[in-house]
mmCIF file of C-alpha atoms and ligand atoms in Angstrom:
data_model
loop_
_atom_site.group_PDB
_atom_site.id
_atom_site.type_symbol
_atom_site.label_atom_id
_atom_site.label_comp_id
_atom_site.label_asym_id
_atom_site.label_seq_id
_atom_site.Cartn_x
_atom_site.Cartn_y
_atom_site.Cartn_z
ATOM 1 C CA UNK V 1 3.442 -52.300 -39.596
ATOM 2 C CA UNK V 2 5.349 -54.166 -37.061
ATOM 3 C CA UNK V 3 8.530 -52.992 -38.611
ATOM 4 C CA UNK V 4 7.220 -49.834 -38.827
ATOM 5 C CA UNK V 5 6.358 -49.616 -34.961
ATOM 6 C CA UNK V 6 9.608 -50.889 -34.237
ATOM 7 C CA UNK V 7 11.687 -47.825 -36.276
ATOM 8 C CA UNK V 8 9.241 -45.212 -34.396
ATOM 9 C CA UNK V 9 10.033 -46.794 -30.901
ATOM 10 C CA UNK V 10 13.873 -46.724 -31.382
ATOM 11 C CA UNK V 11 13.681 -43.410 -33.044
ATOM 12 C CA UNK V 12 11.689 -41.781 -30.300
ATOM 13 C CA UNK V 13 13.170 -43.159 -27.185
ATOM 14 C CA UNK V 14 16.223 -41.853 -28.564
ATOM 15 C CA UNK V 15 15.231 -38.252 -29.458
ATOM 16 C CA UNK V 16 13.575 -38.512 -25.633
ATOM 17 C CA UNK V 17 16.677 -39.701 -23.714
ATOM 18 C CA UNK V 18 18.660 -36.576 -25.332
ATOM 19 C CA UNK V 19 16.224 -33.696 -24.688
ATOM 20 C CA UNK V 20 17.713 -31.094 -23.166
ATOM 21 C CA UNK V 21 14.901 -29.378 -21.651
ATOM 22 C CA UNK V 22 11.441 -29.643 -20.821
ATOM 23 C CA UNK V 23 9.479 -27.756 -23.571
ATOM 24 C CA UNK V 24 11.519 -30.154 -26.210
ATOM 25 C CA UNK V 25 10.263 -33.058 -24.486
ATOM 26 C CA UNK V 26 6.588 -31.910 -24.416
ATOM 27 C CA UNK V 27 7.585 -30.921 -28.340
ATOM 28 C CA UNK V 28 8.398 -34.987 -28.584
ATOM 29 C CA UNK V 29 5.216 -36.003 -26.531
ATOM 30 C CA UNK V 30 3.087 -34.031 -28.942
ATOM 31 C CA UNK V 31 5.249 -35.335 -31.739
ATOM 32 C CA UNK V 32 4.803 -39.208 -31.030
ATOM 33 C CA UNK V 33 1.275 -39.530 -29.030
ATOM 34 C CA UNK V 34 -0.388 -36.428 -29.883
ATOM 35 C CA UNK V 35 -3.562 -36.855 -31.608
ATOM 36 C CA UNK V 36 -2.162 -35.728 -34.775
ATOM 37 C CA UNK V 37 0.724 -37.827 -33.704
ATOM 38 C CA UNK V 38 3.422 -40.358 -35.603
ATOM 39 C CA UNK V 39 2.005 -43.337 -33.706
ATOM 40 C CA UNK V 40 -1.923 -42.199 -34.033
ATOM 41 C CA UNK V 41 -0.923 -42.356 -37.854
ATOM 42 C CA UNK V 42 0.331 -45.765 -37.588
ATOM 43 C CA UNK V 43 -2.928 -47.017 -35.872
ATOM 44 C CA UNK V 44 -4.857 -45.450 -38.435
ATOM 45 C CA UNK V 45 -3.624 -47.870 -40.910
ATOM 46 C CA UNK V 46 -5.037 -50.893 -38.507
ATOM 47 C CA UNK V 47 -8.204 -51.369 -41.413
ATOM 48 C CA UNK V 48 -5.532 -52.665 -43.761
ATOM 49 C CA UNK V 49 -4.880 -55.340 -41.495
ATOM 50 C CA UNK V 50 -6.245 -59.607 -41.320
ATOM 51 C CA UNK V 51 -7.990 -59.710 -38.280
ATOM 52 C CA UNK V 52 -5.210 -62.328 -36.903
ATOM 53 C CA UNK V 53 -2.761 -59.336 -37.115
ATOM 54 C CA UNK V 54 -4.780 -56.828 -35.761
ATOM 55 C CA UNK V 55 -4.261 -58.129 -32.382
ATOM 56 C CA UNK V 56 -0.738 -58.778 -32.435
ATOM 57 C CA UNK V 57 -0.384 -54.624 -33.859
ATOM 58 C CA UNK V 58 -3.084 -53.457 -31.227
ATOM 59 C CA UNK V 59 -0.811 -54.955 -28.530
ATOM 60 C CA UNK V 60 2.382 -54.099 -29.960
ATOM 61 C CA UNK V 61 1.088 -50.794 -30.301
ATOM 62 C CA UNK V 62 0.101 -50.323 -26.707
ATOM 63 C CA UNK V 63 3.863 -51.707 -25.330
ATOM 64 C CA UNK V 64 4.951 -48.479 -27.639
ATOM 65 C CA UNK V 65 2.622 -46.014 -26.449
ATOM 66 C CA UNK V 66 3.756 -47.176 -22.070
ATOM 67 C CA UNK V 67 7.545 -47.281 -23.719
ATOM 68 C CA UNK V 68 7.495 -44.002 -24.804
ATOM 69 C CA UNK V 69 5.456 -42.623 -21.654
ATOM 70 C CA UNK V 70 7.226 -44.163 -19.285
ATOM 71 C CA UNK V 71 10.614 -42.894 -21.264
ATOM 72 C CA UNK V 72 9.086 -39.171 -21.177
ATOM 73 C CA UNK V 73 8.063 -39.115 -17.355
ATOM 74 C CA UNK V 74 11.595 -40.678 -15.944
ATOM 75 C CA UNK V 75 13.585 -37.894 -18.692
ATOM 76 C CA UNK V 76 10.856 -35.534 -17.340
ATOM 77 C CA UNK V 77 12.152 -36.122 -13.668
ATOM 78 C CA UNK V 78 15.730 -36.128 -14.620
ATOM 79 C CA UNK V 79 15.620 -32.825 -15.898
ATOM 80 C CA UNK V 80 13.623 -30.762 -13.402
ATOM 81 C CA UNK V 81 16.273 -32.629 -10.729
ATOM 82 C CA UNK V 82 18.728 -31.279 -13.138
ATOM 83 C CA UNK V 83 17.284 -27.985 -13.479
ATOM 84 C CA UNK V 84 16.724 -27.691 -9.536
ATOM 85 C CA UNK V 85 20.404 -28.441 -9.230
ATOM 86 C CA UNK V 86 21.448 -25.616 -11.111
ATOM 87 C CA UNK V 87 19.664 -22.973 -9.821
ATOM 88 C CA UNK V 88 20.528 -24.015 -6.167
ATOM 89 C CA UNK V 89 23.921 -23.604 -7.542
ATOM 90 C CA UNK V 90 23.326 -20.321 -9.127
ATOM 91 C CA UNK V 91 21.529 -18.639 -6.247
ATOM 92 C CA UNK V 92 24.166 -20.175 -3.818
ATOM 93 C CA UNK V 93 24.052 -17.968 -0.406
ATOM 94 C CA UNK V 94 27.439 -17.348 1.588
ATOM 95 C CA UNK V 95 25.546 -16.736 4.700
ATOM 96 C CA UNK V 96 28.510 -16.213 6.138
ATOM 97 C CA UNK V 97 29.248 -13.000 4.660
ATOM 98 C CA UNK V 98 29.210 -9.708 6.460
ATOM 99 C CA UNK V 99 25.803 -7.993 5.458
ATOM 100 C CA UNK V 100 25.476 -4.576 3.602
ATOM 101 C CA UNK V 101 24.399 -1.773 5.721
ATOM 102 C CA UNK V 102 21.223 0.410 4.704
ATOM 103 C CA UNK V 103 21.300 4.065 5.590
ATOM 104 C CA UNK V 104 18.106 5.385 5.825
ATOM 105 C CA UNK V 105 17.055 8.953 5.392
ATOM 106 C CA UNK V 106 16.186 11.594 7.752
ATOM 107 C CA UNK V 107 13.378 13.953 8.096
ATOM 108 C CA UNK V 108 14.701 17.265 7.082
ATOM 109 C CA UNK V 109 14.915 19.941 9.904
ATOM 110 C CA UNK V 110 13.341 22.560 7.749
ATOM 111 C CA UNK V 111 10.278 19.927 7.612
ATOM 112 C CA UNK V 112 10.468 18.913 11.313
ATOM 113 C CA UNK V 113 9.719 22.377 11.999
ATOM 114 C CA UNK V 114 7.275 23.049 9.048
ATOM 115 C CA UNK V 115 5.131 19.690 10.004
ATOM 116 C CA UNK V 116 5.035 21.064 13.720
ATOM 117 C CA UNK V 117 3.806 24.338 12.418
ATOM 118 C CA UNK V 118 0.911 23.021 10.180
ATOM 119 C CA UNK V 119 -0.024 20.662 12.976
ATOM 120 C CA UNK V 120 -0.488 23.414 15.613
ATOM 121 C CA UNK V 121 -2.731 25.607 12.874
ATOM 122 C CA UNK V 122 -4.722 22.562 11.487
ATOM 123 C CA UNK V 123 -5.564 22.302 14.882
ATOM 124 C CA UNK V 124 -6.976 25.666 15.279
ATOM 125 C CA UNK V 125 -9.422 25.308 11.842
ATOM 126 C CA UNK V 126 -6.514 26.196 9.293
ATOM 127 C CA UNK V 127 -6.367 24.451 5.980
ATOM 128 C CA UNK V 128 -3.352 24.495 4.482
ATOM 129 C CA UNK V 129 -3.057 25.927 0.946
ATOM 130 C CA UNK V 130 -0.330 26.162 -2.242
ATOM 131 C CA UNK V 131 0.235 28.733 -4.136
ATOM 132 C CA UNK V 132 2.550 29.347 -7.485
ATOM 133 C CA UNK V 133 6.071 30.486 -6.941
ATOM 134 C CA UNK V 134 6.072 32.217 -10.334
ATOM 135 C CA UNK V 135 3.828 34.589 -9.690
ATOM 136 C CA UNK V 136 2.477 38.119 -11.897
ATOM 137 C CA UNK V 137 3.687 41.093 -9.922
ATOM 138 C CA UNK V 138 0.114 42.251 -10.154
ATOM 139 C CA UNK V 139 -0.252 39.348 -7.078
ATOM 140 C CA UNK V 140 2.878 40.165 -5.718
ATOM 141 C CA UNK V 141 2.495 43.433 -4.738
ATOM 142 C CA UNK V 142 -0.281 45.658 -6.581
ATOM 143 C CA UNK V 143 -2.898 43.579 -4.953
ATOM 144 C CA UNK V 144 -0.965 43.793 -1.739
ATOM 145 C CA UNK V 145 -1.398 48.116 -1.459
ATOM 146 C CA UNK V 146 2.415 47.526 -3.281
ATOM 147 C CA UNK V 147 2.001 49.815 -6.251
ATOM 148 C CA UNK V 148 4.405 50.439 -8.739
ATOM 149 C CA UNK V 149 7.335 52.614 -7.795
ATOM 150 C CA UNK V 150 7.054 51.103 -4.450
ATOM 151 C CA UNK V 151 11.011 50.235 -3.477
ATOM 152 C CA UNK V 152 9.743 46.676 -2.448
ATOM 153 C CA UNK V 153 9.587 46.311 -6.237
ATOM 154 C CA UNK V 154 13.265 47.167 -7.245
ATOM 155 C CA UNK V 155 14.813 45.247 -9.869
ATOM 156 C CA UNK V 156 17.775 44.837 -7.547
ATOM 157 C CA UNK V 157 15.640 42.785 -5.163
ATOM 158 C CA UNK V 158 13.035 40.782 -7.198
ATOM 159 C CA UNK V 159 13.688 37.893 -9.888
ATOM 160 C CA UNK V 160 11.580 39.564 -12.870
ATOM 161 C CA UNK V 161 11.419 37.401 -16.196
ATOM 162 C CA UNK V 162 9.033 39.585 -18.756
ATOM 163 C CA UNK V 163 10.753 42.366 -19.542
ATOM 164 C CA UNK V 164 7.422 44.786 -18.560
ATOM 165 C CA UNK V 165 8.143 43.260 -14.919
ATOM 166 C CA UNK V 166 4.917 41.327 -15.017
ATOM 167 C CA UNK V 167 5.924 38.337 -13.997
ATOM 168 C CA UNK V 168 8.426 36.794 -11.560
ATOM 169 C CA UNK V 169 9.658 34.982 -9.356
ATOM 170 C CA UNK V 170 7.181 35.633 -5.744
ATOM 171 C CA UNK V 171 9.576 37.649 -3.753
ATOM 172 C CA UNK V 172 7.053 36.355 -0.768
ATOM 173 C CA UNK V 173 4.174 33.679 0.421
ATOM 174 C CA UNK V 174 1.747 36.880 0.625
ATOM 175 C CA UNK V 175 0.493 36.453 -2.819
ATOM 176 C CA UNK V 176 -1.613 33.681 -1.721
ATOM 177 C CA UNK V 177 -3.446 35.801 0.734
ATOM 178 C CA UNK V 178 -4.995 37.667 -2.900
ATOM 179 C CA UNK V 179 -5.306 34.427 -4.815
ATOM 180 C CA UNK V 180 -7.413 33.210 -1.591
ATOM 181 C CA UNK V 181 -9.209 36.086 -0.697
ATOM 182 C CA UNK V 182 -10.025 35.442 -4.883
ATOM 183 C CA UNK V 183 -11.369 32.358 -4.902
ATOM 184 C CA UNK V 184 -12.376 30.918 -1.964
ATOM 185 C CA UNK V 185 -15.583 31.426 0.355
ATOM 186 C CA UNK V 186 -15.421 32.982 3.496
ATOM 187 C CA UNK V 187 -14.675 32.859 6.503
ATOM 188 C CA UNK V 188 -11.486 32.081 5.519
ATOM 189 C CA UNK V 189 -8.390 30.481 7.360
ATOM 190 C CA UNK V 190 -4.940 29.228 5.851
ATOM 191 C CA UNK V 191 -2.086 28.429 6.207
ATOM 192 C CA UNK V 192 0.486 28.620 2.955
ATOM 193 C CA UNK V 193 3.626 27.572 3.380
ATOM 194 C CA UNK V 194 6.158 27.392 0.413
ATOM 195 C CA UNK V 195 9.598 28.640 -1.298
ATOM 196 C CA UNK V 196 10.617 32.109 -2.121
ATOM 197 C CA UNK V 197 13.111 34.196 -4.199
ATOM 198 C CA UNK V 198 15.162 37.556 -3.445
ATOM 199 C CA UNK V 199 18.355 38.832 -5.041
ATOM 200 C CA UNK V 200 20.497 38.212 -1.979
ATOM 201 C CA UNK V 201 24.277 37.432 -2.019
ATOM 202 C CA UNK V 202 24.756 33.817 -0.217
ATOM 203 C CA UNK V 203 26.022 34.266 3.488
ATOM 204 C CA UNK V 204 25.203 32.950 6.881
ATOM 205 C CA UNK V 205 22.145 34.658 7.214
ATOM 206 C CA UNK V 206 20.902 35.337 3.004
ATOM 207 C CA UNK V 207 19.951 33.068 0.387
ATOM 208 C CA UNK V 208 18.207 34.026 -2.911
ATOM 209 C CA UNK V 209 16.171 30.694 -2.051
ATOM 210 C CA UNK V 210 14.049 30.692 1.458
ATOM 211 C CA UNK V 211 10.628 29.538 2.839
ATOM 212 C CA UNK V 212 8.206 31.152 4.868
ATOM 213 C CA UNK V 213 4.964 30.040 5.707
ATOM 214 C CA UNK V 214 1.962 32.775 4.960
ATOM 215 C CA UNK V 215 -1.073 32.834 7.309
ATOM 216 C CA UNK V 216 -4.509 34.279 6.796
ATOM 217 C CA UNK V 217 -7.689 34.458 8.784
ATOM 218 C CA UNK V 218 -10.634 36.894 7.027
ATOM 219 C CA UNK V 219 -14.369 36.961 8.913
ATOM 220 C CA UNK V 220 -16.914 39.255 10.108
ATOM 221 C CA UNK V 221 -15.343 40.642 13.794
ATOM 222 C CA UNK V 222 -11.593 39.705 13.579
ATOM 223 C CA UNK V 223 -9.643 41.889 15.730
ATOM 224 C CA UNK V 224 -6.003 42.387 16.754
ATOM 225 C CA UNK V 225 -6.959 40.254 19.643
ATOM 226 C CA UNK V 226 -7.382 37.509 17.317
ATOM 227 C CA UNK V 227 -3.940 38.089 15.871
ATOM 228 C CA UNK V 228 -1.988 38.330 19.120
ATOM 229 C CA UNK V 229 -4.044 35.036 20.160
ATOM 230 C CA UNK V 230 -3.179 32.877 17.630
ATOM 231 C CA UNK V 231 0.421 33.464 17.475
ATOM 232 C CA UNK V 232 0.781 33.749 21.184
ATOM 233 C CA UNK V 233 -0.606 29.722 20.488
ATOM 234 C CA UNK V 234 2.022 29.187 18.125
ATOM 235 C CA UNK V 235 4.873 30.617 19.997
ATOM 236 C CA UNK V 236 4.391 28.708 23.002
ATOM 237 C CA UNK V 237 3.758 25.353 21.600
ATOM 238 C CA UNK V 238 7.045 26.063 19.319
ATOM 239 C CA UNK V 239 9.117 27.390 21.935
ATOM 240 C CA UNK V 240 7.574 25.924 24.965
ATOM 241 C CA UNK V 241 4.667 27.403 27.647
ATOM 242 C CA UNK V 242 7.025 29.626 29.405
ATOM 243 C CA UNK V 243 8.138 31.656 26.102
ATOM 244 C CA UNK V 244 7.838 35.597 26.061
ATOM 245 C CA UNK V 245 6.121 37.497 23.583
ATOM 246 C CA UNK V 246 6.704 41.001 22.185
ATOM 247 C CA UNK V 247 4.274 42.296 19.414
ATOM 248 C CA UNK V 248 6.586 45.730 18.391
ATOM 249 C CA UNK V 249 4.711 48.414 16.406
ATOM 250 C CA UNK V 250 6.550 47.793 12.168
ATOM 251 C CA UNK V 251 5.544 48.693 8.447
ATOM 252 C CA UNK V 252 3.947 46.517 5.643
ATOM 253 C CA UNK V 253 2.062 47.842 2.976
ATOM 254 C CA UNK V 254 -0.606 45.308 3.731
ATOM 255 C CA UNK V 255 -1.836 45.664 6.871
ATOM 256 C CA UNK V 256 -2.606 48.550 9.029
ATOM 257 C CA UNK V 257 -1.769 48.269 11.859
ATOM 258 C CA UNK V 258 1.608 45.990 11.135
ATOM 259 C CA UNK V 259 3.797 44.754 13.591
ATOM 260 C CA UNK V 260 7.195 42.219 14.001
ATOM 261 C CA UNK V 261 6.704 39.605 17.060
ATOM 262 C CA UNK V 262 9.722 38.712 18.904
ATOM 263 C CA UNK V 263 10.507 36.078 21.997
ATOM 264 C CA UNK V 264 12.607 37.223 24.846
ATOM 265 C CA UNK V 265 15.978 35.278 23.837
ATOM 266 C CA UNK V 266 15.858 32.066 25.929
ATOM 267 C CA UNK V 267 19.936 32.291 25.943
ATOM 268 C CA UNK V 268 20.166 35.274 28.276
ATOM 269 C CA UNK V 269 16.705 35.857 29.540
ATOM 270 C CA UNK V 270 16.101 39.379 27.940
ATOM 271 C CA UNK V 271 19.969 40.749 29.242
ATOM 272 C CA UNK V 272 21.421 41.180 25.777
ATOM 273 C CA UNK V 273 24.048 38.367 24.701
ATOM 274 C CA UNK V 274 25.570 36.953 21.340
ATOM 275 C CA UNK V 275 22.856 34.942 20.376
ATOM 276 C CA UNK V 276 20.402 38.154 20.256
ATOM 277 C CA UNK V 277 22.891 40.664 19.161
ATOM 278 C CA UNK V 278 22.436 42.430 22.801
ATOM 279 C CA UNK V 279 19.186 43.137 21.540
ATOM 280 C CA UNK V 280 17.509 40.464 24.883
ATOM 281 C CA UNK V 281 14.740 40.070 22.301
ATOM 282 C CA UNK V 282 14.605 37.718 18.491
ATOM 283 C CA UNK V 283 12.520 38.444 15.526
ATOM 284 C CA UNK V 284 9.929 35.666 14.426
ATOM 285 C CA UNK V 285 7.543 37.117 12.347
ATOM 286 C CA UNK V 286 5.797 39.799 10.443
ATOM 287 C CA UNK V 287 1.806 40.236 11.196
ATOM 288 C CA UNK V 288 -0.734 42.495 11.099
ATOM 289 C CA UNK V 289 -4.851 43.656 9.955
ATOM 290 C CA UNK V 290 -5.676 42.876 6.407
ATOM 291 C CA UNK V 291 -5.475 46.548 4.950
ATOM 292 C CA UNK V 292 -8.512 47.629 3.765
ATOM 293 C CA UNK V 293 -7.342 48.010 0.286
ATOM 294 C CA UNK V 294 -6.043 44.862 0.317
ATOM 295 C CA UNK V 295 -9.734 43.449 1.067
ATOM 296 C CA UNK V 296 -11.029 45.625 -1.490
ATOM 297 C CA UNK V 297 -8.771 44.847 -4.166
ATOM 298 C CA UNK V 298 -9.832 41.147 -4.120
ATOM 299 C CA UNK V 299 -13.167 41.758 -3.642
ATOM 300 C CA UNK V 300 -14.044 41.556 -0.181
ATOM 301 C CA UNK V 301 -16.304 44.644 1.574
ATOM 302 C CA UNK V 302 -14.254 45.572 4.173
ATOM 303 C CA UNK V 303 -16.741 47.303 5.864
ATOM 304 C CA UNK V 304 -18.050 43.789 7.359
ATOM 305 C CA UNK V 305 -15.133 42.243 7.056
ATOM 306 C CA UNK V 306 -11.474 42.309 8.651
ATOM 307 C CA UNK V 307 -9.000 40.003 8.902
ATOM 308 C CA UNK V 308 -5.451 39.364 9.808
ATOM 309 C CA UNK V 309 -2.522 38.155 8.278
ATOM 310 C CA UNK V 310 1.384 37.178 9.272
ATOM 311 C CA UNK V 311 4.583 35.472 7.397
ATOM 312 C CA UNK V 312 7.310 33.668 9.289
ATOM 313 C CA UNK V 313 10.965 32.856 8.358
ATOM 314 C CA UNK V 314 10.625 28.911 8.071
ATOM 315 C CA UNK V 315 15.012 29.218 8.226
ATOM 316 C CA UNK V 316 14.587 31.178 10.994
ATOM 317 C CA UNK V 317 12.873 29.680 12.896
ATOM 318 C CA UNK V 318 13.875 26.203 12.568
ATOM 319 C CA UNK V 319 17.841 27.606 13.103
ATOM 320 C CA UNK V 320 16.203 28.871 16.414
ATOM 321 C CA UNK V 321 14.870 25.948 17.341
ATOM 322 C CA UNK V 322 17.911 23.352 16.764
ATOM 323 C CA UNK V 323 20.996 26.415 17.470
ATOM 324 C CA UNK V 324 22.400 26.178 14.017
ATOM 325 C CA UNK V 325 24.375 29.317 13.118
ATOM 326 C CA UNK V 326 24.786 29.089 9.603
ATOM 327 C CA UNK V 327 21.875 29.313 7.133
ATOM 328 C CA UNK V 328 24.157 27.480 4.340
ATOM 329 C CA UNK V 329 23.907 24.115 6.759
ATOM 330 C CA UNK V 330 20.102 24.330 5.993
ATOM 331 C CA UNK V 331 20.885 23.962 2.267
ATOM 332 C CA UNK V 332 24.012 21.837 1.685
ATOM 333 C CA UNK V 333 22.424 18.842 2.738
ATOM 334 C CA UNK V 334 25.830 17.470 3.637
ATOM 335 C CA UNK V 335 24.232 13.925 5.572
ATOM 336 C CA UNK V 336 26.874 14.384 8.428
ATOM 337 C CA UNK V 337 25.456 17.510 9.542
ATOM 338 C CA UNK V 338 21.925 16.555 8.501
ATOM 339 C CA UNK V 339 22.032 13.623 10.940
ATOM 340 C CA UNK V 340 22.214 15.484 13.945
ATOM 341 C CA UNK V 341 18.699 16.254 14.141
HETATM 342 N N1 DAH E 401 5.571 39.167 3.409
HETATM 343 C C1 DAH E 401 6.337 39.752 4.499
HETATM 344 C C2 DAH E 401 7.824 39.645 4.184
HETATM 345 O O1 DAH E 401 8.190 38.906 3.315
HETATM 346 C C3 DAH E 401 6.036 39.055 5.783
HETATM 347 C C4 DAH E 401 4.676 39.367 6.266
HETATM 348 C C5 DAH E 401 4.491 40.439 7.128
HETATM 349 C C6 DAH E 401 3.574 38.665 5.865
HETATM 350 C C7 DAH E 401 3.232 40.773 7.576
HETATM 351 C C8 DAH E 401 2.328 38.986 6.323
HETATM 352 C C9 DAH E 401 2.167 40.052 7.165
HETATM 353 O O2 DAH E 401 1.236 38.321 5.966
HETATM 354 O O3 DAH E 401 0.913 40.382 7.625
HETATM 355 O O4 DAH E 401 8.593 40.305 4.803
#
């Protein structure tokens, strides 16, 4: 037994010096002391032993056992200092080197002006609402007093994919008033902003692609007044307290009466210069009543109830706001340009 000690000693402080890594060396520990060890198996043959001898082994046996843990806990050390060593020397830092410069991104104009917008009519009660930009042309227009044949429903002008012209691609943010006016309770007030599409050739003041933001108030009472309010509200905290108002006499098939708003042009006062086209006045909006039909068709008695509705040019009125003279800008996203604002 002594001898055999003595080959399990020299065999395991070997294997232990030349482990190359942590889990072997637990491997060894389990592999020499473990309870289902080589040197528990040794000690198990201790019965076979005089009792002179047993002592002798019993001792022997312990100087093995500290050997071999005192052998594991230095090779232990070693190679976690080793280990350490390597991965300072892996994750080395030259902080001497010049750092890399983030860019960070930039709220889009188009959104600057949007998140203005939906701040100024949350504050006056409005929820704000989505609304599908492929849309059935029954939303599109017949709900809207646009019935077939109407020109607003030319295949030059409107994306159509079924080939019965059922469905397409929402030519404006008014559908929403119907799918509102649908579903929801009244009194009603929203706000819907979103994308739309329109067979236009690309220039500095057309895109196929453009947002406007659709707003619609419906409740027992609501009067012009109401109308003329509200966007008076919006105009001025838009374009500041001092901005004039215009609410000019127009035509939409869904409301009655209908009119555009313009501001006096802040460039020349109302004269007539470039900026305006001579005209001394710029176009912001469409508005008007909720035609009656238009209540009716979506199930609303327009008897006791009347409403008003309007749709802004988001483009147009964020190009007013920052001067930019090219609608492509809006769209190309080049950073330089974007960075300005
Ligand atoms: N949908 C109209 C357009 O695209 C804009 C508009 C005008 C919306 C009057 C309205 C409205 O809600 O009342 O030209």
């Amino acid at each position: 037994m002594k001898k055999l000690l003595q080959e399990l000693k020299d065999a395991s402080l070997s294997a232990i010096s030349s482990a190359d890594s942590i889990d072997v060396l637990e491997n060894l520990r389990v592999k020499y002391l473990g309870k289902k060890g080589e040197l528990t198996a040794i000690l198990k043959q201790m019965g076979t032993l005089s009792e002179d001898e047993r002592p002798v082994i019993g001792q022997l046996a312990n100087e093995v056992r500290e050997a071999l843990t005192s052998s594991i806990d230095a090779r232990r050390e070693e190679l976690s200092k080793k280990m350490l060593e390597m991965r300072l020397r892996a994750e080395k830092i030259d902080v001497t080197m010049p750092g890399k410069s983030v860019t960070i991104g930039k709220k889009h104009p188009l959104n600057t002006v949007l998140d203005e917008a939906m701040e100024i009519f949350i504050g006056m009660g409005f929820t704000i609402v989505d609304g599908p930009e492929i849309e059935y042309a029954e939303y599109n227009f017949t709900k809207l007093n646009t019935a077939e044949g109407h020109p607003a429903r030319d295949r030059q002008d409107t994306f159509y994919f079924a080939d019965d012209d059922s469905i397409l691609l929402r030519t404006q943010t008014s559908p929403v008033q119907a799918r509102v006016m649908e579903t929801q309770p009244l009194p009603i007030r929203i706000l819907s902003p979103g994308r739309v599409y329109r067979k236009d050739e690309v220039d500095a003041t057309h895109s196929p692609m453009f947002h406007q933001i659709e707003g619609l108030v419906v409740d027992k009472g609501i009067t012009m007044g109401d109308l003329k309010g509200t966007l008076n509200t919006l105009l001025r905290k838009l374009y500041g307290e001092n901005v004039v108002t215009r609410f000019r006499p127009h035509h939409f098939p869904f409301t009655e009466p209908s009119c555009e708003v313009d501001i006096q042009c802040f460039e020349c006062g109302g004269k007539g210069c470039r900026m305006c086209k001579g005209e001394g006045w710029i176009e912001i909006l469409g508005a008007g009543m909720v035609h009656p039909n238009v209540l009716e068709n979506c199930g609303i008695d327009s008897k006791v109830y009347s409403g008003f509705a309007f749709g802004i040019g988001l483009e147009r009125i964020t190009m007013r706001r920052f001067d930019i003279s090219d609608l492509r800008l809006i769209f190309e996203n080049d950073v330089r340009f974007l960075n300005q604002f």
